[in-house]
Structure formats: structure tokens, C-alpha cells
PDB file of C-alpha atoms and ligand atoms in Angstrom:
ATOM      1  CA  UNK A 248      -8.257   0.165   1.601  1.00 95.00           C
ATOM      2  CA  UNK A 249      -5.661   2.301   1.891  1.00 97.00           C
ATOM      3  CA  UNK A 250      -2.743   1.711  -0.568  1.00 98.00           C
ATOM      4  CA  UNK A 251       0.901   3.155  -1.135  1.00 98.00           C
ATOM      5  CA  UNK A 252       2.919   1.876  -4.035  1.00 98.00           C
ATOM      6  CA  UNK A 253       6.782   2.147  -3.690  1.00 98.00           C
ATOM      7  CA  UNK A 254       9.308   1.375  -6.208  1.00 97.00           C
ATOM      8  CA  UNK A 255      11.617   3.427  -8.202  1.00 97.00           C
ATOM      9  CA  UNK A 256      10.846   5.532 -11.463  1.00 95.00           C
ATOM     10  CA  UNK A 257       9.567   3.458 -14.270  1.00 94.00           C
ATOM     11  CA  UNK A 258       9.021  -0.061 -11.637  1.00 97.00           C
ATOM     12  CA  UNK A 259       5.273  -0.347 -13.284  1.00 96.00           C
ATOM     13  CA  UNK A 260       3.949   2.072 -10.086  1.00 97.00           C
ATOM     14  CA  UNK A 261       1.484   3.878 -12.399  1.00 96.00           C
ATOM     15  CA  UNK A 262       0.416   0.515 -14.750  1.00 95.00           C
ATOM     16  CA  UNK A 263      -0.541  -1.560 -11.537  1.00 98.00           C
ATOM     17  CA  UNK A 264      -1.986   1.397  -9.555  1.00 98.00           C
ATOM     18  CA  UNK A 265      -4.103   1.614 -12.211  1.00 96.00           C
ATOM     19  CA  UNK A 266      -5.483  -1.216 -12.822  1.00 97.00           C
ATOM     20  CA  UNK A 267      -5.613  -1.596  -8.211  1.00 98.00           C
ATOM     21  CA  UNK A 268      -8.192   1.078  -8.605  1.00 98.00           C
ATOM     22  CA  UNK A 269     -10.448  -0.305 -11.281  1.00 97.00           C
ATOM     23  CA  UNK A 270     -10.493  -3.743  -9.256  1.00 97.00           C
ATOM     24  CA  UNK A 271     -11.283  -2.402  -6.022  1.00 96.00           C
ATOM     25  CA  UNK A 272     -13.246   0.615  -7.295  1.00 97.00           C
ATOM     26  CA  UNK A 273     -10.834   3.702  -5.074  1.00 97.00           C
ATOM     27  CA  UNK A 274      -8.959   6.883  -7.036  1.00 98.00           C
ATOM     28  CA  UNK A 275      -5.492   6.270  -8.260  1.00 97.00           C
ATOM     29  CA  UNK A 276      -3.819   9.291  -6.916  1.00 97.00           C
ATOM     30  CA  UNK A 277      -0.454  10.190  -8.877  1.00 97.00           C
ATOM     31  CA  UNK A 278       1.436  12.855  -7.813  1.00 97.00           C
ATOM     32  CA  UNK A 279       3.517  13.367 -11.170  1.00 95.00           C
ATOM     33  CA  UNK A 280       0.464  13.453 -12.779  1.00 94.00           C
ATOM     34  CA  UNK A 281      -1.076  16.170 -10.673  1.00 95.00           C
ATOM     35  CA  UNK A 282       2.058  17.868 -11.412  1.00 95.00           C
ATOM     36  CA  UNK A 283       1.995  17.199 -15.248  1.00 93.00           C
ATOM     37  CA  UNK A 284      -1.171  18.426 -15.481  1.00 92.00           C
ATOM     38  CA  UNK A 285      -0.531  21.905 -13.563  1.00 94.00           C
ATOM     39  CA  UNK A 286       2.811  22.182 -15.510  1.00 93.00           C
ATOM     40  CA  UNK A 287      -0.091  21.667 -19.038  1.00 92.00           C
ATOM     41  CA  UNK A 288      -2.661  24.250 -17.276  1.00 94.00           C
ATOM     42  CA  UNK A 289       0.591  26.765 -17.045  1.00 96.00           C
ATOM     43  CA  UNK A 290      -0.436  27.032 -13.035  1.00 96.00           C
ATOM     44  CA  UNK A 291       1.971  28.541 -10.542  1.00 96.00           C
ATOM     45  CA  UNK A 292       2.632  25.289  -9.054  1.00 96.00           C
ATOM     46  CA  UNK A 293       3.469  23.682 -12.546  1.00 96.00           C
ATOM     47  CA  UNK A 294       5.736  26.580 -12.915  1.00 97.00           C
ATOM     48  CA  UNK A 295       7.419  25.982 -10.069  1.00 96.00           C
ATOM     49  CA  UNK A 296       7.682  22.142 -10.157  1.00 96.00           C
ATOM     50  CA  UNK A 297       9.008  21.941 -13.677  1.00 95.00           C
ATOM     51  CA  UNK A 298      12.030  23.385 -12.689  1.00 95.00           C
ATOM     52  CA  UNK A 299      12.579  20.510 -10.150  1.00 96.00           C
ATOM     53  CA  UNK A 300      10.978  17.725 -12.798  1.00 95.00           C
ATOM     54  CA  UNK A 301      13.297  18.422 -15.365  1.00 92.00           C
ATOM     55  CA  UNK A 302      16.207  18.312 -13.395  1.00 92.00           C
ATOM     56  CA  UNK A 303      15.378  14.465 -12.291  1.00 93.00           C
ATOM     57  CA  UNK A 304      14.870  16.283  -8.904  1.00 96.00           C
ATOM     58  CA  UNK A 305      11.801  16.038  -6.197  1.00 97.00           C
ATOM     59  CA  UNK A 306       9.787  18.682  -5.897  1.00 97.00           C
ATOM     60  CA  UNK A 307      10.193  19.747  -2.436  1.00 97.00           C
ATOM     61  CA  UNK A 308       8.094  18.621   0.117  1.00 96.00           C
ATOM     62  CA  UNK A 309       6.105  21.651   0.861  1.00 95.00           C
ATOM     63  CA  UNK A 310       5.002  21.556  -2.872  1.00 95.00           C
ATOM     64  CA  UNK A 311       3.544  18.101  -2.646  1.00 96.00           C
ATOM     65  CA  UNK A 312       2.692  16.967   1.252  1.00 95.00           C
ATOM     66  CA  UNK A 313      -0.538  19.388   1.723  1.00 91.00           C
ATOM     67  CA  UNK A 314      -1.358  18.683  -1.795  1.00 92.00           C
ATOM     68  CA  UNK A 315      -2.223  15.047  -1.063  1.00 94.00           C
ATOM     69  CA  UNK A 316      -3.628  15.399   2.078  1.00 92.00           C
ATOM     70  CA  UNK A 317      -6.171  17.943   0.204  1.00 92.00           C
ATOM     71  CA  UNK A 318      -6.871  15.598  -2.457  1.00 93.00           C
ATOM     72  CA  UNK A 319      -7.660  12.518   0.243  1.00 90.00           C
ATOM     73  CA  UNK A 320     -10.188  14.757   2.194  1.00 87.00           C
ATOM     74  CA  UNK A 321     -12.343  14.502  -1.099  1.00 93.00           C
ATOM     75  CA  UNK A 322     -15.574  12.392  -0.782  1.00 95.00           C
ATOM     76  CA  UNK A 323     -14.220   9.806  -3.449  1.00 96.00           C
ATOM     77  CA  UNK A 324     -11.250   9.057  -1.362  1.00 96.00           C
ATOM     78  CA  UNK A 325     -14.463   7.597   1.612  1.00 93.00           C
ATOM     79  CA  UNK A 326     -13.211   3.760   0.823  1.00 94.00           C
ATOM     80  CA  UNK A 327      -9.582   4.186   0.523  1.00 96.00           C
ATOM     81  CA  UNK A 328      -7.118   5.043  -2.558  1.00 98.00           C
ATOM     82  CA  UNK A 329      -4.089   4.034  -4.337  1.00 98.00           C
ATOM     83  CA  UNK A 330      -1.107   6.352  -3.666  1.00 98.00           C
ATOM     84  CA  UNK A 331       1.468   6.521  -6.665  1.00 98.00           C
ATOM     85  CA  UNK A 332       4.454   8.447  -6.070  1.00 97.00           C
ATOM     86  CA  UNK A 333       3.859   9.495  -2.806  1.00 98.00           C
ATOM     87  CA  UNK A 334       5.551   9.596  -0.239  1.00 98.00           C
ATOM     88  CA  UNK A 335       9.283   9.609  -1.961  1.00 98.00           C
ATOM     89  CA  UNK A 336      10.641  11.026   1.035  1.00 98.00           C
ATOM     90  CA  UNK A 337      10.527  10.273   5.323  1.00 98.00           C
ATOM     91  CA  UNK A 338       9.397  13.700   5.845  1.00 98.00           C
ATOM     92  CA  UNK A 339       6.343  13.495   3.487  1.00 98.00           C
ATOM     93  CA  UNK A 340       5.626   9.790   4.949  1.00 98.00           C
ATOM     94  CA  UNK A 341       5.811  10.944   8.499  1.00 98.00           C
ATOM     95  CA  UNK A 342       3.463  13.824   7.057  1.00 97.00           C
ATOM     96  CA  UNK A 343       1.278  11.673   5.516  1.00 97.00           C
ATOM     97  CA  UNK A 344       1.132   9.103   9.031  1.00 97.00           C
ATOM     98  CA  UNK A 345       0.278  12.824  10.966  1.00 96.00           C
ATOM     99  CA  UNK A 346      -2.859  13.513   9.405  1.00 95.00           C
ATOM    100  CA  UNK A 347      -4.319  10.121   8.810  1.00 95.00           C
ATOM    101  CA  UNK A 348      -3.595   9.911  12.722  1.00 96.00           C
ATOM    102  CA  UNK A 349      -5.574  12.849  13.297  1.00 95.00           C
ATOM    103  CA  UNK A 350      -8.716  10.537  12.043  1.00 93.00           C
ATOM    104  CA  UNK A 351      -7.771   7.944  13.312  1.00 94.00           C
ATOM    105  CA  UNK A 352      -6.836   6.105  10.240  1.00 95.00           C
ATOM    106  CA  UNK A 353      -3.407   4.347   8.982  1.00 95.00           C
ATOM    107  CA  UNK A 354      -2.047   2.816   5.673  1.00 97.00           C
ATOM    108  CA  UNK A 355      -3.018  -0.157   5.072  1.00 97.00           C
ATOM    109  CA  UNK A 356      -0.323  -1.520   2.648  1.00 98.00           C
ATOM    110  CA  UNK A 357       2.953  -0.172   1.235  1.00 98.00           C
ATOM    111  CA  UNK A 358       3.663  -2.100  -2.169  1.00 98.00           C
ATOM    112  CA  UNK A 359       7.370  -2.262  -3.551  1.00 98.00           C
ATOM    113  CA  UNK A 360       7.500  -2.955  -6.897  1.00 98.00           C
ATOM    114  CA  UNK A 361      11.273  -4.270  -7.202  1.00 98.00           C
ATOM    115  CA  UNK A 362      12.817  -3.512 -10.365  1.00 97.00           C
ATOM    116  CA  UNK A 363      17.063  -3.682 -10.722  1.00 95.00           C
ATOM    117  CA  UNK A 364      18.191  -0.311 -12.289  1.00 93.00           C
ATOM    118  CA  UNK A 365      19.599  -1.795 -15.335  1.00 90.00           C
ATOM    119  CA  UNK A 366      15.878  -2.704 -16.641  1.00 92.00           C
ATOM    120  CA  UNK A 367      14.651   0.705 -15.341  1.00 93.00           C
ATOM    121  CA  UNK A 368      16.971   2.775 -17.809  1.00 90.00           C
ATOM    122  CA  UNK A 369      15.459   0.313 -20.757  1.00 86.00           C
ATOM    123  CA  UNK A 370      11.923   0.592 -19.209  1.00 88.00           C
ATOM    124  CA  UNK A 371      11.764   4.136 -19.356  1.00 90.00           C
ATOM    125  CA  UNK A 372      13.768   4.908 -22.887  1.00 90.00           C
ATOM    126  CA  UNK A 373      10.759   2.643 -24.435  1.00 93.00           C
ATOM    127  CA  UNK A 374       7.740   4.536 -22.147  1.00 93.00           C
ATOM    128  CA  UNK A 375       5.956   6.650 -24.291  1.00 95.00           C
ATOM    129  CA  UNK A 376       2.884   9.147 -22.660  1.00 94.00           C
ATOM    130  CA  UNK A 377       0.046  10.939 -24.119  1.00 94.00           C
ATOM    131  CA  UNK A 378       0.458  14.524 -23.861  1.00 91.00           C
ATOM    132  CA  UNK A 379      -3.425  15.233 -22.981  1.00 90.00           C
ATOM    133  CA  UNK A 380      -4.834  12.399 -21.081  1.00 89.00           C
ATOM    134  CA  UNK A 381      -1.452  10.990 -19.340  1.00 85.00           C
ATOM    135  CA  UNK A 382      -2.227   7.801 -20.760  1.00 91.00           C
ATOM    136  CA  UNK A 383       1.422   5.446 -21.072  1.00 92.00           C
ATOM    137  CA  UNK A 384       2.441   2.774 -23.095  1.00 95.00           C
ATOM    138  CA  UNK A 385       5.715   1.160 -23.547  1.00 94.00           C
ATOM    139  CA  UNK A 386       7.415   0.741 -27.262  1.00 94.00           C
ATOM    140  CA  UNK A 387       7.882  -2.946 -27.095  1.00 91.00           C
ATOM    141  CA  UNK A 388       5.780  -4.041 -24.154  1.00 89.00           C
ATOM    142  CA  UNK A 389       2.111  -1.985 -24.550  1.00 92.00           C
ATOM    143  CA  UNK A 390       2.408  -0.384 -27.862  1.00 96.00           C
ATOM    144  CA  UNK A 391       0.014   1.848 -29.015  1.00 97.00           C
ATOM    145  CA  UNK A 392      -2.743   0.413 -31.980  1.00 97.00           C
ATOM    146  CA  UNK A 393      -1.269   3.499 -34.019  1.00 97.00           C
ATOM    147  CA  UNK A 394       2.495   4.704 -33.805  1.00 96.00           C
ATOM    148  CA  UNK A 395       2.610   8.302 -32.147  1.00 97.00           C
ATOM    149  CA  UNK A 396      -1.418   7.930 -31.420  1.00 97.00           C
ATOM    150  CA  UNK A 397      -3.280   7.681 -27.749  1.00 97.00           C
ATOM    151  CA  UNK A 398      -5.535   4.678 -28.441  1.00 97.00           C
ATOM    152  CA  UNK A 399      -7.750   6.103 -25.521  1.00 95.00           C
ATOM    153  CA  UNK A 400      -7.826   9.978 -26.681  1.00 96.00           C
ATOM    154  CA  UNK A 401      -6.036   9.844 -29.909  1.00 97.00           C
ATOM    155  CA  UNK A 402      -3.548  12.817 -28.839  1.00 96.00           C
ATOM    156  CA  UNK A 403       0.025  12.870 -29.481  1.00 96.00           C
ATOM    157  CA  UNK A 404       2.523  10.440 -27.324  1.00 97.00           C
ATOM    158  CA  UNK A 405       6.238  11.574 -26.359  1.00 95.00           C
ATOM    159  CA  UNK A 406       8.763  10.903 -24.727  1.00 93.00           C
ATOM    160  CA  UNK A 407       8.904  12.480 -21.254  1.00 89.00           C
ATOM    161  CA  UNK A 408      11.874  15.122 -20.897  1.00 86.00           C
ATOM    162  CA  UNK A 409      12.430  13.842 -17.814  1.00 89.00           C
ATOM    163  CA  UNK A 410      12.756   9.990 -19.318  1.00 91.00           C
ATOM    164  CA  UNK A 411      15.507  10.507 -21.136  1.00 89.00           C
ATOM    165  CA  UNK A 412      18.351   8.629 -20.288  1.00 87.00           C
ATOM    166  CA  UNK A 413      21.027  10.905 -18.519  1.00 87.00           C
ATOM    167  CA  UNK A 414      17.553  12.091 -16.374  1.00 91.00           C
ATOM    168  CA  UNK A 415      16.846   8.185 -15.621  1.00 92.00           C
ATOM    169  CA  UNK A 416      20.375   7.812 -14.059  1.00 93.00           C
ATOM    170  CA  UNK A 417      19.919  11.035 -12.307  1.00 94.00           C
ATOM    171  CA  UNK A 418      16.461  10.031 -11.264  1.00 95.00           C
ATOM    172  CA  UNK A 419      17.499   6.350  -9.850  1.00 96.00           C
ATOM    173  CA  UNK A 420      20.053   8.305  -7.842  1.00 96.00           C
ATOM    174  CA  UNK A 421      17.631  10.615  -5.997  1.00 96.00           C
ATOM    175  CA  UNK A 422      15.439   7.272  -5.737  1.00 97.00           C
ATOM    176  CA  UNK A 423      18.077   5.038  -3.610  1.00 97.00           C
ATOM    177  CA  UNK A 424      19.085   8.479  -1.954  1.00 98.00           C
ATOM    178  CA  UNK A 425      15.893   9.662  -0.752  1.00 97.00           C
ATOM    179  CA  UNK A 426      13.009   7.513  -1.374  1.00 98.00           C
ATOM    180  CA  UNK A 427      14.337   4.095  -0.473  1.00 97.00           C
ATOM    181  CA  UNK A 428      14.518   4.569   2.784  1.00 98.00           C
ATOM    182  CA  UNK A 429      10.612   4.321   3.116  1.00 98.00           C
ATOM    183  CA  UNK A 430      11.304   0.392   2.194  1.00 98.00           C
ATOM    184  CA  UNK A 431      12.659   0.190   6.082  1.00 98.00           C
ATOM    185  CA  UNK A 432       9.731   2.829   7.442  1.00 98.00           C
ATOM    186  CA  UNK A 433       6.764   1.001   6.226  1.00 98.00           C
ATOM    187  CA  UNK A 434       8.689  -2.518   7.163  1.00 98.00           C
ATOM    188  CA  UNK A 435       8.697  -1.055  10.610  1.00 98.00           C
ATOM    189  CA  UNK A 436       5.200  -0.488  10.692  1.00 97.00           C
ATOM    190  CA  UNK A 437       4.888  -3.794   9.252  1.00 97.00           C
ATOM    191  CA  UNK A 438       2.943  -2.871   6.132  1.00 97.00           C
ATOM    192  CA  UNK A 439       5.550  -3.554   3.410  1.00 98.00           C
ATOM    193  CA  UNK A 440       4.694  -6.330   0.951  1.00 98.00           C
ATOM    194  CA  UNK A 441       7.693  -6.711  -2.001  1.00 98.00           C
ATOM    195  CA  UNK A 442       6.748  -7.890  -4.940  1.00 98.00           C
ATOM    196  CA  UNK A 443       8.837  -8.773  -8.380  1.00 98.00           C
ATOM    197  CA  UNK A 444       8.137  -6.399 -11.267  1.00 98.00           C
ATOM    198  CA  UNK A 445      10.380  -7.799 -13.149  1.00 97.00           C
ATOM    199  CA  UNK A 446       7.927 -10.125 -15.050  1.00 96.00           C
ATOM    200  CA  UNK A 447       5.468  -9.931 -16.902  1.00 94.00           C
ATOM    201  CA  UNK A 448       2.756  -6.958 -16.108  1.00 95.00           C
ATOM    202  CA  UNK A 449      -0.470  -9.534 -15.608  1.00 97.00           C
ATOM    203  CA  UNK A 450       2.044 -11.542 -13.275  1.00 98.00           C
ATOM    204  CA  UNK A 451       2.803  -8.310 -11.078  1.00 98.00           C
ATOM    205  CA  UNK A 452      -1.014  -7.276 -10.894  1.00 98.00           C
ATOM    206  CA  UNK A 453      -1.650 -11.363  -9.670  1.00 98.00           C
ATOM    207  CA  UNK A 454       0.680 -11.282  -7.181  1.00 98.00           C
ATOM    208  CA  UNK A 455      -0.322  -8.178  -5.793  1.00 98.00           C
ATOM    209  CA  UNK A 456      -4.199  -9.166  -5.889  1.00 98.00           C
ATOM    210  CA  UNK A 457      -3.121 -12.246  -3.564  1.00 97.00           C
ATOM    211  CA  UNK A 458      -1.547  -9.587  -1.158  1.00 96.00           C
ATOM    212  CA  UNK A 459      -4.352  -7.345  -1.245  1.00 95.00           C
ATOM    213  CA  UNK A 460      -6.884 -10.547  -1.283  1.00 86.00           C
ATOM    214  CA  UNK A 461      -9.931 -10.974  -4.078  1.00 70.00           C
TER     215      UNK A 461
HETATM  216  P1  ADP B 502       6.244   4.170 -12.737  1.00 85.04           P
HETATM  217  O1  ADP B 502       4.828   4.644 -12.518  1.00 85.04           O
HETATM  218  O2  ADP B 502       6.740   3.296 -11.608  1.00 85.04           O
HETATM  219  O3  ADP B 502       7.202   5.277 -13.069  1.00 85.04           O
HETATM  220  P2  ADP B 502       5.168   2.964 -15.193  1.00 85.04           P
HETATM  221  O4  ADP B 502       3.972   2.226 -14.678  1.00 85.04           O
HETATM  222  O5  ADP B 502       4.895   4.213 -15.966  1.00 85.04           O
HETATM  223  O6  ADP B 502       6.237   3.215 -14.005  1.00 85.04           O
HETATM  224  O7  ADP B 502       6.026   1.940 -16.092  1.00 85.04           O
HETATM  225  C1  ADP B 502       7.234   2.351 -16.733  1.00 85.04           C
HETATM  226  C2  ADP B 502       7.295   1.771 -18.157  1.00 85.04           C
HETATM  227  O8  ADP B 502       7.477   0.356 -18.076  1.00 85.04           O
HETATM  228  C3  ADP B 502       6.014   2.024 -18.949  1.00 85.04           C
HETATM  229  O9  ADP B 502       6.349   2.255 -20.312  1.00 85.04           O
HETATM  230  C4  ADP B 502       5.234   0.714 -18.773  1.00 85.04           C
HETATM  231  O10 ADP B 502       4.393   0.476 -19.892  1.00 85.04           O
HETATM  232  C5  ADP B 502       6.355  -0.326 -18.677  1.00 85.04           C
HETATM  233  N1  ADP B 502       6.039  -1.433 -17.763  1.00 85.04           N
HETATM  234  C6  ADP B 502       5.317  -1.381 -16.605  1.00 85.04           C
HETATM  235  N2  ADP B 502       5.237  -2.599 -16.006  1.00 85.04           N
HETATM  236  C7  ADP B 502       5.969  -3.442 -16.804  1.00 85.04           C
HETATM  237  C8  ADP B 502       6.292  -4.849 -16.751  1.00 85.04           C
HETATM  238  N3  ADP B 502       5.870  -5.627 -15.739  1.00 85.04           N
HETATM  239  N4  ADP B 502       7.063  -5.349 -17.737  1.00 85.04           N
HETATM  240  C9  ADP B 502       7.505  -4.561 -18.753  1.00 85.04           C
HETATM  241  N5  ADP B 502       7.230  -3.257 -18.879  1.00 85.04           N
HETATM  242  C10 ADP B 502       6.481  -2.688 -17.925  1.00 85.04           C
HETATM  243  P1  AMP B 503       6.411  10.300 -11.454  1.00 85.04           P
HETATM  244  O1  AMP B 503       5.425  10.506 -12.548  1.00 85.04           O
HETATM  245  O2  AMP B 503       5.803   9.726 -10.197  1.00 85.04           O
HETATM  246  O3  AMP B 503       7.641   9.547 -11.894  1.00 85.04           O
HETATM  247  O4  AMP B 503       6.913  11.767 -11.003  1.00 85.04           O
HETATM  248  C1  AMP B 503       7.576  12.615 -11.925  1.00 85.04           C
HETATM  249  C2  AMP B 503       8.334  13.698 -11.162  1.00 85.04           C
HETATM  250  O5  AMP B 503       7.417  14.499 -10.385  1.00 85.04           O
HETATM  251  C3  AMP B 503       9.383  13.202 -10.153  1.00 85.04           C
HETATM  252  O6  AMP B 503      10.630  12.893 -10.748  1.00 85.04           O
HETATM  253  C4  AMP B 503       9.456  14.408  -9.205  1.00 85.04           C
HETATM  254  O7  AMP B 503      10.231  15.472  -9.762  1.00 85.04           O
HETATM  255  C5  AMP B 503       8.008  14.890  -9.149  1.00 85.04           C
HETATM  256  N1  AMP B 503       7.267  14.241  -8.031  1.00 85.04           N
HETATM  257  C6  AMP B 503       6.200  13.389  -8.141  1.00 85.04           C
HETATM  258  N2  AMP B 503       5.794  12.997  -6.931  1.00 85.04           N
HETATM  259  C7  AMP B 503       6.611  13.599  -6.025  1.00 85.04           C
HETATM  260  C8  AMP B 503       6.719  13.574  -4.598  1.00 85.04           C
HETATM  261  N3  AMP B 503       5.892  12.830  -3.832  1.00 85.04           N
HETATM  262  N4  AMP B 503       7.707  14.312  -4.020  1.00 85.04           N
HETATM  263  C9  AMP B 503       8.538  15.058  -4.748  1.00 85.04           C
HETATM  264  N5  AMP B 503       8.517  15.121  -6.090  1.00 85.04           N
HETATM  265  C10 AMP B 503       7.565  14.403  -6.733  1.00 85.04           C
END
């Protein structure tokens, strides 16, 4: 099964892609976490898309598109996978549709998380992530067991430079410029399933379950 999640920053993208891949036993492949974690290593691609991150900006395509189509190619990746983050742009979806063509393969589902902006800039002032394993939590909704603490790795937990509130705005923006537009691509191929993330996060994950099927 073959799975994209769409939706804009701080939707719930990452929490139900999550728990998609326990359920159905594929990778959860995040693209802003490949990046955080090259940006952590101090790699030249983390250099390069900090400078982009920080901003509230996409990286640019050539950065990310062969990226993803590397990490699919890996044996884990035989039964299908969970997408998160990409594509954000037409160019990196038509990019994506290219090579899964070339074996003969196609996305399965495109999941929109719909989330109104206004709950997005509270969403993401409360999201707090762990600075070693990624792990995220939310102030009032997930908090962790300990304040500051990973309950997984028991690492620090921030606040993402790029969550802070003049980035959000900029970030929604770039979202409804560029990456919204996939909502009428992936209609067209008649693969888009909307659900609301506005409730409550078991809610989301059963309504998407009945889309996917047990
Ligand atoms: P995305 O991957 O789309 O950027 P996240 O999954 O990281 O978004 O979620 C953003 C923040 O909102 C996190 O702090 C998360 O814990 C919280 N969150 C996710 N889903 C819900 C929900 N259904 N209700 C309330 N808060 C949520
Ligand atoms: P995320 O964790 O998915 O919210 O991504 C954090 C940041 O990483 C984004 O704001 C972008 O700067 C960058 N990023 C992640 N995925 C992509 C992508 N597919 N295309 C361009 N930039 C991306």
C-alpha cells in the first residue's frame, strides 16, 4: 500500500503517518525528518536545507525529489510506505508519478488531513520535538510524562525554529501557494480521500483506517 499524506504544516501528517505504519507494518517516510537529521549530522545537504527550513521556505525540488525515490528503492519499502511531506509541490508529484511508472506501480491513496489555519498557528506554538530521536508531542494535547523530557529517549524537547509563529504564517502561505494544488492532482487521478483533523487524534486515525480498510 502505497500512501501519501497531504495537509498543511502541523495538520497531524506526522502523528497519523505514524501510527499508518505500525498498523499496516510499511516505513513512515518523512522528508523534514530526513532533513532534520542531516541538518543534526552537520551533512552538506543539512547545510544547505537549513537555509531554506528556517526561512518557512521548501527546499527546492532537486534537494528532495531523488532523495525519495532513493529511499523507496530500499528493500523495506517491498509492501508499500507512508509518504509524509512529500510531494509539497506538482513538480515533485509529477516526479514522484515518473518513476513509480517506470515499475509499473502508482499511489495508491493521497490523504488530506484538513485543518483551518487558525488551529494550525495554535497547533504548532504548543508542538514540542525531541532534539535526538524526532519524537513530538503537543503541550496540551500529548504532553510529555516529564516537562522538557522525551518519554521515548529521554533527550531534550524544543520548540522547532521553524514553529514559531511569524514562521507558521509564513509556512501556511507557501502551503496554499505551492502545495495545495496537489489536493486537485491526486483528485484527478482519483486517489484523494479528505478527512477532518480537526478532532480528536484517535478520531482522525479511525476515519482514515475505514478509508484504508482493516
Ligand atoms: P504535521 O506532521 O502535519 O506537521 P504533526 O503530526 O507534527 O503535524 O502535528 C502538529 C502538532 O499538533 C503536534 O504537536 C501534534 O501533537 C498535534 N496534533 C496532531 N494531531 C492532532 C489532533 N487531531 N488534535 C490536536 N492536536 C494534534
Ligand atoms: P515538515 O517536518 O514536513 O513540516 O518539513 C519541515 C521543512 O522541511 C519544510 O518547511 C520544508 O522547508 C522542508 N521540506 C520537507 N519536505 C519537503 C519537500 N517535500 N519539499 C520541499 N521542502 C521540504
Amino acid at each position: 500500500m502505497k500512501i501519501i499524506m497531504l495537509g498543511a504544516p502541523g495538520a497531524g501528517k506526522g502523528t497519523q503517518a505514524k501510527k499508518i505504519a505500525e498498523k499496516y507494518s510499511i516505513p513512515h517516510i518523512s522528508t523534514g525528518d530526513i532533513f532534520r537529521a542531516n541538518i543534526k549530522n552537520g551533512t552538506e545537504l543539512g547545510k544547505k536545507a537549513k537555509t531554506y527550513m528556517d526561512q518557512g521556505l521548501l527546499v527546492p525540488d532537486e534537494l528532495v525529489v531523488d532523495l525519495v525515490i532513493d529511499r523507496f528503492a530500499q528493500d523495506d519499502c517491498a509492501n508499500g510506505y507512508v509518504l509524509d511531506g512529500f510531494p509539497r509541490t506538482i513538480p515533485q508529484a509529477e516526479a514522484l508519478d515518473a518513476a513509480l511508472a517506470k515499475i509499473n506501480e502508482k499511489i495508491d491513496y493521497a490523504i488530506n488531513v484538513e485543518v483551518p489555519d487558525e488551529n494550525i498557528i495554535k497547533r504548532m506554538s504548543g508542538r514540542r520535538a525531541c532534539v535526538s530521536c524526532g519524537a513530538t508531542y503537543h503541550l496540551e494535547h500529548i504532553p510529555p510524562k516529564k516537562e522538557g523530557i522525551c518519554d521515548t529517549c529521554g533527550a531534550e524537547l524544543i520548540l522547532r525554529d521553524d514553529d514559531k509563529p511569524e514562521t507558521v504564517q509564513k509556512r501556511l502561505n507557501v502551503y496554499h501557494e505551492q502545495t495545495q494544488p496537489l489536493i486537485d492532482y491526486y483528485t484527478s487521478k482519483n486517489v484523494l480521500k479528505e478527512v477532518d483533523g480537526t478532532v480528536d487524534m484517535a478520531e482522525v486515525f479511525a476515519a482514515i483506517v475505514k478509508v484504508l480498510g482493516e
